[in-house]
Structure formats: structure tokens, C-alpha cells
Amino acid sequence: MKQLSDLDTLFITMDNERYPLHGGGLFVFDPSTSLEPWTLTHLKAHLARLLPTMPPFRRRLVQVPFGLTSPVWVEDPEFNLDDHLHSLGVPAPGGDRELAAVIDEIGSLPLDWRRPLWDLWFLDGLPDGKKAIMLRMHHACIDGMGGVAMIFQMFTTEPNADVATIPDDEWKPEPVPSQGEMLMRSLPTMAMRPIRSARAIAGLGTVLARRRLNSVLARREKPATNAGARLFSGPRLPFNQLSHGIPHKTTAWANIAMSEVKKIRQLHGCTVNDVALAISTAALRRWLIDHDALPDGPITCGNPVNTRTVDDSGAFENRFAIISLKLPVDVEDPLQRLAIINAATTQAKAAVKASHTNVVENIFQVLAPGFTELVINGLVSGLGDKAPAPFNTLVTNVQGPSVPLYLAGAKLERTHIQMMQTYGMSLIIAVTTYAGQMFVTTTGHRENTPDIWTIAEEMHTEIARLLSSPPRPRGPFSGA
């Protein structure tokens, strides 16, 4: 039995029928490197061997009565691998848009909360004999870098090679505790909550004091950039409108050579993350112009950063903080947009390192999970479409392996992340890098971004603009 962290609990608390907080990883394979037919049966045998190294696959969630403390993961005594495996054909001709339509339907389905919160879909019907899998997991189980850690457990760097040493499977699940037992187990944690709340409030106070000091200093000398974005301060955009009823996911992606990204990085003195944010900004600007919705100023963006230390680098659970940025969609010049973003990310990351605390986690350490759920649902149901979004959008960047990987003998060609969505934040961009490529995947809702592929297409256009632009001047950016 393992209690969820406050950050993991947040994802359970915010999950509901309209906005299920699971994400999905789409993996496309060339099975010609496999010595055996690459079927779901073959893949199942591979996964069965790996179960001792994949604890989240056999753990189900058990809630504490009345949400008094965080829920726990328990080993599911009724776990059956077959319950989590499915197969589906991709309609002809099996191209990217047909594949995206299939994962949109899969991604819109709820997970079965009576079982461990994951499933895997084996997808056939792609051109040239290619195969794909869609692996869905609840965000309470795993974050982006946790997904990378899981990939290293499942994949190999040589075709048909044995995976890393697998321990003997000594898995012995215990009976799922009753609600009465869960209530008794929660008493020590409840007793510690005032102490943890005090620490969390102290952490928040430190952050707020530092921000106040920085604000005073900023008034004494010209700021390098108008970087940080306050929560709930963004303009109301079409993709921030709450969908009526249960929304449907829609997904599109752009595949970009890392050689081009590195050229831009060297040419303009920025980071790979800056390039990802710049092309996302350009694509959103184009979409907003096309929909007569371009605001007069920037939009707000959350940008998760990994907070793992060396000691917990292989952890699956959520270990991240979110930096808040302003994306300059109102700026026409590509180099000026990139300069603003570069200055903003530099400043924001320095602030995260200096804070020594996770603001998101501290906020939810103060309140019991059940009360937090009541507050969130009450605000949303009371305000309806006027409920503010924390950010206009979120852009996450997950660095994957730089070498080719193989799963049960098949070579992984590309990967795309279909992101979870929540109240007022339906458009999320996930950037992954793998084996010399960058995959930028945009997840939206069909109800308010039905033309999501135009966003992916504009990213390629912005890459071309940045490659053809003269080197930008180095040094602090002096614009607004």
C-alpha cells in the first residue's frame, strides 16, 4: 500500500466525467526488425515478463472516506493483464489523420476505476505494415519524465535483445482494505496535517515575499522582460471556453528534425525549449488570427519543469513544478517573439530554482482532498463558462532517448503524447524528442478546435522562418 503524494492526489481530485485526467502515449513501430510476428499476443507476453519492474500496472486506487486524506495505491488482487489490452484497426489509408482520429476516440473513453488506471490499444492498418500502440495512464500514476523512465524499462536499444535484468515476480497482493480500515489508517496522517499545512503556508510565504522583493527591485531598474504570468490572468480565448456536455478529444502533430532545431538554437542563442515555445506561439497566433480572436497582448502559458533529483530520477510519480510564462502571440516578428520567450524562460527557471518549494504542491497541502474537490467543483458549477482558466494553454517538453529503441523486437519510429485537459484548458501542446526528431503534438477539443491540424502545419512554417532569419543580437532582451 502506498499513499499518493499531494501532487498525485490533485489529479485524482480534479478528475471528472467531463475532464478525465488521463493522458496517452502513441508509439508507431516498424515490426520488420522483430524475429517473431509482431502481434498483440507477442506484445502481451513481453509485458507479462516486465510486470515486476512496472509497479503502477498492478496497483489500483482506493479512496479514503470523505476525502479526509490522500487516497492510496494497493496491489490489485484481481489484476488480469487481459483486462487492460485491446486491439483496433485504423481505417484506410491509415495515414496520420486516420490514426489521429482513432486515438481521439480512444482518448475520449474513460478508464475503468475498478482496476489499475491504464490500458493499452494495439493498432493495425498503418501503411507499409507499420503497427502502433496507444498506452493510456492516469496522470496520478505518472508524469512526462516518469513516462521516459517507464520506456527505459519496457524498451531495449537493440532489436530482439533481452530487457534489463528482471527480478523474480514475488508479487503477493493483499485484500483491498475496507472503508473502515482506510479511515483508521488515515488518522495518523490527519494528525500531521496541521504541521504539514503550516510548512506549506511558510513555503508559500517565502515565494510571495521573494516575488514582492523582485517586484520592488524591478521598479528601480528596467526589467529584462515582462516574463511571468499570473494565474487566471489570461484573456478569454475560444479554446478556453468550457464545452457543453462531454467534450471529444482531437489531436494533431508536427514532426520536425532535431538538426533544424539545433541550427535555430545555435543561430539565435536559445534553448530547445525556447524553440518549442516559439513555434507553439507562432502556431497559436496564426490560429487566433484565422478565428478573429487575436488578443491585444500576450496569452498565458504553463510550462512544466522536471524537479527530480539524481536519487529519484527513475521515479514514475509526478515530480514537477510549473513555470508561468507569457506567450507573445501579439508580436508579429518571429525573432522578437523568440527573444521574449528566451528571456522569460531564463528568468522563470531561475525563480523556480531559488524558491526551493513547489507552489502547486504547497497550495494543496493546506486543504484536505475532499474539501479541495468541493471547492473546485463548486467554483466551476457556479461560474460555468465564466470560470477562469489557470493558463490559456500549457506547453510541456519531455526529452526522450537520443538513440533508437525497440519494443519486443520492433523498432520505435516516433511517439506522440495526447495530453489530459481540464477546466478551461482544452488546448495543450506536448513536445517530445527521440532519436534525432522532435514531435510536437497538440491536443484540443473537437467542440472548440475542430481545425487543429492547421496549428501543426503552422509550426513547420515557423521553423522555416527561424532558419531563414539572420542571427538575432545576443545579450539581454530590452523589449516589453
PDB file of C-alpha atoms in Angstrom, residues 23 49 111 244 257 306 333 347 376 397:
ATOM      1  CA  GLY A  23      -3.046  11.021 -20.945  1.00  0.00           C
ATOM      2  CA  ARG A  49       7.595 -10.547 -18.211  1.00  0.00           C
ATOM      3  CA  LEU A 111     -10.568   4.459 -17.758  1.00  0.00           C
ATOM      4  CA  HIS A 244     -21.194  21.732 -23.066  1.00  0.00           C
ATOM      5  CA  ALA A 257      14.119  17.179 -37.498  1.00  0.00           C
ATOM      6  CA  ASN A 306      11.177  18.402 -14.046  1.00  0.00           C
ATOM      7  CA  ASP A 333       8.204  39.453 -35.786  1.00  0.00           C
ATOM      8  CA  GLN A 347      14.074  34.324 -15.621  1.00  0.00           C
ATOM      9  CA  ILE A 376     -13.068  23.138  -7.405  1.00  0.00           C
ATOM     10  CA  ASN A 397       8.650  19.457 -23.181  1.00  0.00           C
TER      11      ASN A 397
END
